[in-house]
Amino acid sequence: MWYAISMQDIYQTFEIHRIKEKLLEYAKTELGKEYIDELTMFSTSEQVQSSLEDLKEVMSIIVRYGVMPIATSANALYLIETAKKTALLTPRDLNLIAEDVITSQKIAKFIEKIDLLYPLIKAKVAKFVDLSSLEKEIHRVITNSLTIADKATPELYDIRKKIKKAEATLHERVASLSLTYSRFLNDSNATIRDGHFVLPVKTVDKNKVLGIVYDISDSGATTFIEPVEIVQINNELTSLKVEENEECRKILKALTALVLLQEGEIINNNQIIADFDFLSAKALYAKEIDGEVAIYSPTRHLDIQKARHPLIPANKVIANSFRLDEEKRIVIISGPNAGGKTVSLKTVGILVLMNQCGLAVPAQKAILGYFPHIYIDIGDNQSLSDNLSTFSAHMSHISEIVKLASKNDLVLLDELGTGTAPREGEALALAITKFLESKGVFAMLSSHFDALKEYAFISENIENSSMIFDEEKLVPTYRFKLGSTGHSYALDVATRYGIPDVIIKEARGFLSNNNQNDTTTLLGILEKKIKEKTILTDELDKTKRELEEKEKRLLKEEEKLKTRRDNLLEDVQDEKEQIISEAKEQVDEILSMLKKDGVKLHEVIELKRQLDDLKTNPEAIIYDEKIETGDYVSLPSFGINGKVIRIKGEKAHVIGDNGLAFDVEVKKLHKVDRPHIESKPKTTQRYDEILNLDVGLELNIIGLRADEAKEKLIKYLDNCRIKHLSQVRIIHGFGSGILRKMTRDYLDAQKDVTYRPGDIHEGGGGATVVTFKS
């Protein structure tokens, strides 16, 4: 919840729209994307907890079992509203409804296979309604190419049977006429214009073919004529197609009525799928930012360890830890300009906001209570439209904040009291801090004023913090340190950026004579002591961690060596026993043969040779031939022949005659002759074969020049007409728009088609969907 009474919008300041853009990259369903667009902070802690518990389960499922099988899904509510208005859903609309049923079944099956650790997700799955009978009926009627199946009804089957018969007759007649008039034609193939078969007659010979002229080519060289011999057949086809269209409308109306009978169940399933899609998008984004679901605290608490701003690149962001609790409700951040104070405030703000929107936060660990309101005054708020200076704009915002903020809220104020006379600004900043302290709010305030740092030392509820500055290099480290105070280092930074020494010297003299009071000196001494203690503590912690890591590594290595030794001894013993056992069996067999009566000398010699064979194990055949890339070789031990693609070291990569690829030692390959493959003579394509060509449901012309693309488009649409396709897609891409303009200009000139841009599932503006008129 956020009051925007002349104050900053937290969603705009924290750039939540950029996080939404990331989430949208993972979403697949239209409704899921709507949920992301509408993402805002939950109004109660119970809603936050419920959302995060769901997210935690989905994150765990994705890690252990993979991504849920969620397919592209339309907004069913929109489809139902369309059905109510028109009583006629298109095959595409009906297919989308059927696909939702399949998606719900796949999700349910996916969740059924996993264990019982996910009660919340299993409860959601249990709310799916079984609409398998509806899906089967839709897919019985609607084909994969989004047309109506021939056997949808007996009447349609009969009509289409007549159409095919008439078309067959027409094809035969056209083929015959093509041969008859072949010397007058520009192309041996007939085509279709305005639903009629026509011959591409040379314009100079158009009077040689009697019939009706339906079109003339762009160049004027070709006239498309319907010969009088096929006019009657074409008329019969036209009549049959009118009957076909009327029957198709009846079928679609019946299916639409069936859908409306189950509209509640369809919308229910669609919303559950979208909910899973929304959760999956949040879980995948959490994985991208290495996020964690925050632990909910029923009391006021803010403890974020190793927090990272989600919009700063991972290779640049500095992780910092922040803490507010009932004992220390307010933190004062001091330190140099451009040292990271504002980023720290924004990091805390955006992580709290993400948590209360039901998102994981980029941190090692987070424990967060619920804050009904987040009030901020961050950055330069100068308002030209309202004629307000930077200071006036700050005061306008802070005035509203101090009026509205209550004990349970979070307040983030940047550079409190700046923009006016320093002494007055410092006094105002101190008074505002004390007022916020009295209201009991949780707050983080950045400031350069010593009075605030001094007050933090004596207040039980306020703690100092600083952005650490590298005094040797005179550069900020962007590291946040709780419990210490920072300095502006203004003169040091000014020196680093080239301000003349004479100016710096004058400034230092002024501070020494007029403005260096006891408080500043004491703060400096205290800061030095704290820094020394911090360095010592860090060194001790580092040494302790190194010793612990070393001990872990030694124990791990010791365990590995022990395991390796045990395994080796076990393997040696097993191998030893096996060798002894096999040798004993063979020796016993040979000795038994020697003991037989009448053993001849040559048999004794053979038995001795068998004993000698026990000592050796002949190796595989080695050819050691000179093998080069491109050679045709044989691997006799596997009975495989193939071609050497490349040689690397002692290994060769071979593609076998069976298409399989394998790597083998070069020395084991034997060079052989390449088999002779007879080439088959090319044959010309007959007209009836052309009519039976397989025509796809889409044409991709990306990468072609406009003239090449147009030629390909004309040929493709002609084939579509011959095959009686009802709807196809032309993929031309976005690019400079030349291919799209060429495509649509050509379609505008065609009387038998309509077209529209592709929707979100069809390629958007990068594609044009063409529908042929019946």
PDB file of C-alpha atoms in Angstrom, residues 527-672:
ATOM      1  CA  GLU A 527      36.122   6.199  14.705  1.00  0.00           C
ATOM      2  CA  LYS A 528      39.850   5.416  14.657  1.00  0.00           C
ATOM      3  CA  LYS A 529      39.519   3.107  17.682  1.00  0.00           C
ATOM      4  CA  ILE A 530      36.508   1.351  16.137  1.00  0.00           C
ATOM      5  CA  LYS A 531      38.383   0.921  12.852  1.00  0.00           C
ATOM      6  CA  GLU A 532      41.418  -0.576  14.588  1.00  0.00           C
ATOM      7  CA  LYS A 533      39.189  -2.987  16.495  1.00  0.00           C
ATOM      8  CA  THR A 534      37.303  -3.879  13.302  1.00  0.00           C
ATOM      9  CA  ILE A 535      40.545  -4.629  11.422  1.00  0.00           C
ATOM     10  CA  LEU A 536      41.767  -6.845  14.282  1.00  0.00           C
ATOM     11  CA  THR A 537      38.423  -8.658  14.480  1.00  0.00           C
ATOM     12  CA  ASP A 538      38.341  -9.162  10.697  1.00  0.00           C
ATOM     13  CA  GLU A 539      41.866 -10.591  10.725  1.00  0.00           C
ATOM     14  CA  LEU A 540      40.996 -12.990  13.557  1.00  0.00           C
ATOM     15  CA  ASP A 541      37.807 -14.065  11.761  1.00  0.00           C
ATOM     16  CA  LYS A 542      39.736 -14.564   8.522  1.00  0.00           C
ATOM     17  CA  THR A 543      42.395 -16.677  10.259  1.00  0.00           C
ATOM     18  CA  LYS A 544      39.699 -18.708  11.980  1.00  0.00           C
ATOM     19  CA  ARG A 545      37.879 -19.329   8.699  1.00  0.00           C
ATOM     20  CA  GLU A 546      41.095 -20.333   6.949  1.00  0.00           C
ATOM     21  CA  LEU A 547      41.941 -22.816   9.704  1.00  0.00           C
ATOM     22  CA  GLU A 548      38.419 -24.264   9.592  1.00  0.00           C
ATOM     23  CA  GLU A 549      38.565 -24.595   5.804  1.00  0.00           C
ATOM     24  CA  LYS A 550      42.001 -26.197   5.992  1.00  0.00           C
ATOM     25  CA  GLU A 551      40.750 -28.681   8.576  1.00  0.00           C
ATOM     26  CA  LYS A 552      37.743 -29.519   6.378  1.00  0.00           C
ATOM     27  CA  ARG A 553      39.962 -30.041   3.325  1.00  0.00           C
ATOM     28  CA  LEU A 554      42.354 -32.305   5.262  1.00  0.00           C
ATOM     29  CA  LEU A 555      39.497 -34.399   6.641  1.00  0.00           C
ATOM     30  CA  LYS A 556      37.973 -34.658   3.170  1.00  0.00           C
ATOM     31  CA  GLU A 557      41.301 -35.693   1.594  1.00  0.00           C
ATOM     32  CA  GLU A 558      41.880 -38.225   4.366  1.00  0.00           C
ATOM     33  CA  GLU A 559      38.442 -39.727   3.764  1.00  0.00           C
ATOM     34  CA  LYS A 560      39.082 -39.846  -0.009  1.00  0.00           C
ATOM     35  CA  LEU A 561      42.427 -41.632   0.491  1.00  0.00           C
ATOM     36  CA  LYS A 562      40.849 -44.143   2.875  1.00  0.00           C
ATOM     37  CA  THR A 563      38.017 -44.846   0.449  1.00  0.00           C
ATOM     38  CA  ARG A 564      40.437 -45.160  -2.475  1.00  0.00           C
ATOM     39  CA  ARG A 565      42.661 -47.545  -0.529  1.00  0.00           C
ATOM     40  CA  ASP A 566      39.711 -49.710   0.539  1.00  0.00           C
ATOM     41  CA  ASN A 567      38.351 -49.843  -3.018  1.00  0.00           C
ATOM     42  CA  LEU A 568      41.758 -50.671  -4.453  1.00  0.00           C
ATOM     43  CA  LEU A 569      42.343 -53.481  -1.957  1.00  0.00           C
ATOM     44  CA  GLU A 570      38.885 -54.845  -2.645  1.00  0.00           C
ATOM     45  CA  ASP A 571      39.385 -54.722  -6.437  1.00  0.00           C
ATOM     46  CA  VAL A 572      42.835 -56.368  -6.196  1.00  0.00           C
ATOM     47  CA  GLN A 573      41.485 -59.128  -3.967  1.00  0.00           C
ATOM     48  CA  ASP A 574      38.542 -59.788  -6.301  1.00  0.00           C
ATOM     49  CA  GLU A 575      40.775 -59.869  -9.379  1.00  0.00           C
ATOM     50  CA  LYS A 576      43.327 -62.080  -7.606  1.00  0.00           C
ATOM     51  CA  GLU A 577      40.653 -64.587  -6.563  1.00  0.00           C
ATOM     52  CA  GLN A 578      39.178 -64.662 -10.058  1.00  0.00           C
ATOM     53  CA  ILE A 579      42.579 -65.240 -11.758  1.00  0.00           C
ATOM     54  CA  ILE A 580      43.480 -67.996  -9.283  1.00  0.00           C
ATOM     55  CA  SER A 581      40.088 -69.658  -9.716  1.00  0.00           C
ATOM     56  CA  GLU A 582      40.243 -69.625 -13.537  1.00  0.00           C
ATOM     57  CA  ALA A 583      43.882 -70.840 -13.590  1.00  0.00           C
ATOM     58  CA  LYS A 584      43.077 -73.661 -11.155  1.00  0.00           C
ATOM     59  CA  GLU A 585      40.222 -74.857 -13.327  1.00  0.00           C
ATOM     60  CA  GLN A 586      42.369 -74.930 -16.462  1.00  0.00           C
ATOM     61  CA  VAL A 587      45.387 -76.568 -14.741  1.00  0.00           C
ATOM     62  CA  ASP A 588      43.128 -79.228 -13.218  1.00  0.00           C
ATOM     63  CA  GLU A 589      41.670 -79.955 -16.624  1.00  0.00           C
ATOM     64  CA  ILE A 590      45.137 -80.271 -18.246  1.00  0.00           C
ATOM     65  CA  LEU A 591      46.457 -82.515 -15.433  1.00  0.00           C
ATOM     66  CA  SER A 592      43.469 -84.787 -15.711  1.00  0.00           C
ATOM     67  CA  MET A 593      44.200 -85.187 -19.411  1.00  0.00           C
ATOM     68  CA  LEU A 594      47.883 -86.099 -18.665  1.00  0.00           C
ATOM     69  CA  LYS A 595      46.781 -88.803 -16.232  1.00  0.00           C
ATOM     70  CA  LYS A 596      44.784 -90.629 -18.872  1.00  0.00           C
ATOM     71  CA  ASP A 597      46.217 -93.871 -20.207  1.00  0.00           C
ATOM     72  CA  GLY A 598      47.618 -93.901 -23.749  1.00  0.00           C
ATOM     73  CA  VAL A 599      48.346 -90.167 -24.017  1.00  0.00           C
ATOM     74  CA  LYS A 600      50.521 -89.675 -27.095  1.00  0.00           C
ATOM     75  CA  LEU A 601      53.563 -87.390 -27.395  1.00  0.00           C
ATOM     76  CA  HIS A 602      51.904 -84.827 -29.708  1.00  0.00           C
ATOM     77  CA  GLU A 603      48.944 -84.583 -27.265  1.00  0.00           C
ATOM     78  CA  VAL A 604      51.372 -83.853 -24.381  1.00  0.00           C
ATOM     79  CA  ILE A 605      53.000 -81.109 -26.478  1.00  0.00           C
ATOM     80  CA  GLU A 606      49.557 -79.549 -27.188  1.00  0.00           C
ATOM     81  CA  LEU A 607      48.608 -79.634 -23.483  1.00  0.00           C
ATOM     82  CA  LYS A 608      51.927 -77.914 -22.636  1.00  0.00           C
ATOM     83  CA  ARG A 609      51.154 -75.217 -25.195  1.00  0.00           C
ATOM     84  CA  GLN A 610      47.773 -74.619 -23.489  1.00  0.00           C
ATOM     85  CA  LEU A 611      49.589 -74.146 -20.167  1.00  0.00           C
ATOM     86  CA  ASP A 612      51.890 -71.617 -21.819  1.00  0.00           C
ATOM     87  CA  ASP A 613      48.835 -69.775 -23.227  1.00  0.00           C
ATOM     88  CA  LEU A 614      47.624 -69.134 -19.681  1.00  0.00           C
ATOM     89  CA  LYS A 615      50.605 -66.775 -19.239  1.00  0.00           C
ATOM     90  CA  THR A 616      49.786 -64.515 -22.182  1.00  0.00           C
ATOM     91  CA  ASN A 617      46.828 -62.595 -23.584  1.00  0.00           C
ATOM     92  CA  PRO A 618      47.279 -61.647 -27.233  1.00  0.00           C
ATOM     93  CA  GLU A 619      46.408 -58.011 -28.078  1.00  0.00           C
ATOM     94  CA  ALA A 620      44.012 -56.885 -30.784  1.00  0.00           C
ATOM     95  CA  ILE A 621      45.296 -56.532 -34.373  1.00  0.00           C
ATOM     96  CA  ILE A 622      47.253 -53.298 -34.927  1.00  0.00           C
ATOM     97  CA  TYR A 623      47.518 -52.024 -38.536  1.00  0.00           C
ATOM     98  CA  ASP A 624      49.602 -48.831 -37.976  1.00  0.00           C
ATOM     99  CA  GLU A 625      48.788 -47.599 -41.490  1.00  0.00           C
ATOM    100  CA  LYS A 626      49.164 -43.962 -42.564  1.00  0.00           C
ATOM    101  CA  ILE A 627      45.613 -42.656 -42.239  1.00  0.00           C
ATOM    102  CA  GLU A 628      44.641 -39.127 -43.383  1.00  0.00           C
ATOM    103  CA  THR A 629      41.506 -36.990 -43.224  1.00  0.00           C
ATOM    104  CA  GLY A 630      39.102 -38.004 -46.015  1.00  0.00           C
ATOM    105  CA  ASP A 631      40.312 -41.632 -46.230  1.00  0.00           C
ATOM    106  CA  TYR A 632      37.714 -44.401 -46.441  1.00  0.00           C
ATOM    107  CA  VAL A 633      38.558 -46.946 -43.712  1.00  0.00           C
ATOM    108  CA  SER A 634      37.416 -50.136 -42.028  1.00  0.00           C
ATOM    109  CA  LEU A 635      37.322 -51.032 -38.345  1.00  0.00           C
ATOM    110  CA  PRO A 636      37.395 -54.879 -38.694  1.00  0.00           C
ATOM    111  CA  SER A 637      36.848 -55.606 -34.990  1.00  0.00           C
ATOM    112  CA  PHE A 638      33.399 -53.963 -35.241  1.00  0.00           C
ATOM    113  CA  GLY A 639      32.620 -54.693 -38.893  1.00  0.00           C
ATOM    114  CA  ILE A 640      32.142 -50.961 -39.619  1.00  0.00           C
ATOM    115  CA  ASN A 641      33.253 -48.937 -42.695  1.00  0.00           C
ATOM    116  CA  GLY A 642      33.243 -45.153 -42.947  1.00  0.00           C
ATOM    117  CA  LYS A 643      35.003 -41.886 -43.768  1.00  0.00           C
ATOM    118  CA  VAL A 644      37.654 -40.148 -41.582  1.00  0.00           C
ATOM    119  CA  ILE A 645      36.367 -36.648 -40.806  1.00  0.00           C
ATOM    120  CA  ARG A 646      39.250 -35.414 -38.652  1.00  0.00           C
ATOM    121  CA  ILE A 647      42.331 -36.685 -36.786  1.00  0.00           C
ATOM    122  CA  LYS A 648      43.392 -35.328 -33.428  1.00  0.00           C
ATOM    123  CA  GLY A 649      46.501 -36.851 -31.885  1.00  0.00           C
ATOM    124  CA  GLU A 650      46.142 -40.628 -31.868  1.00  0.00           C
ATOM    125  CA  LYS A 651      42.357 -40.530 -32.297  1.00  0.00           C
ATOM    126  CA  ALA A 652      40.314 -40.364 -35.503  1.00  0.00           C
ATOM    127  CA  HIS A 653      36.682 -39.181 -35.800  1.00  0.00           C
ATOM    128  CA  VAL A 654      34.867 -41.447 -38.280  1.00  0.00           C
ATOM    129  CA  ILE A 655      31.350 -41.207 -39.762  1.00  0.00           C
ATOM    130  CA  GLY A 656      30.145 -44.743 -40.553  1.00  0.00           C
ATOM    131  CA  ASP A 657      28.110 -45.778 -43.604  1.00  0.00           C
ATOM    132  CA  ASN A 658      25.193 -46.219 -41.188  1.00  0.00           C
ATOM    133  CA  GLY A 659      25.409 -42.541 -40.212  1.00  0.00           C
ATOM    134  CA  LEU A 660      26.814 -43.160 -36.726  1.00  0.00           C
ATOM    135  CA  ALA A 661      29.873 -41.154 -35.572  1.00  0.00           C
ATOM    136  CA  PHE A 662      32.594 -42.610 -33.365  1.00  0.00           C
ATOM    137  CA  ASP A 663      36.169 -41.963 -32.187  1.00  0.00           C
ATOM    138  CA  VAL A 664      38.804 -44.694 -32.504  1.00  0.00           C
ATOM    139  CA  GLU A 665      42.587 -45.107 -32.295  1.00  0.00           C
ATOM    140  CA  VAL A 666      44.194 -44.398 -35.693  1.00  0.00           C
ATOM    141  CA  LYS A 667      46.434 -47.494 -35.487  1.00  0.00           C
ATOM    142  CA  LYS A 668      43.368 -49.797 -35.401  1.00  0.00           C
ATOM    143  CA  LEU A 669      41.991 -48.478 -38.738  1.00  0.00           C
ATOM    144  CA  HIS A 670      42.535 -50.268 -42.060  1.00  0.00           C
ATOM    145  CA  LYS A 671      42.367 -48.285 -45.321  1.00  0.00           C
ATOM    146  CA  VAL A 672      39.890 -49.772 -47.848  1.00  0.00           C
TER     147      VAL A 672
END
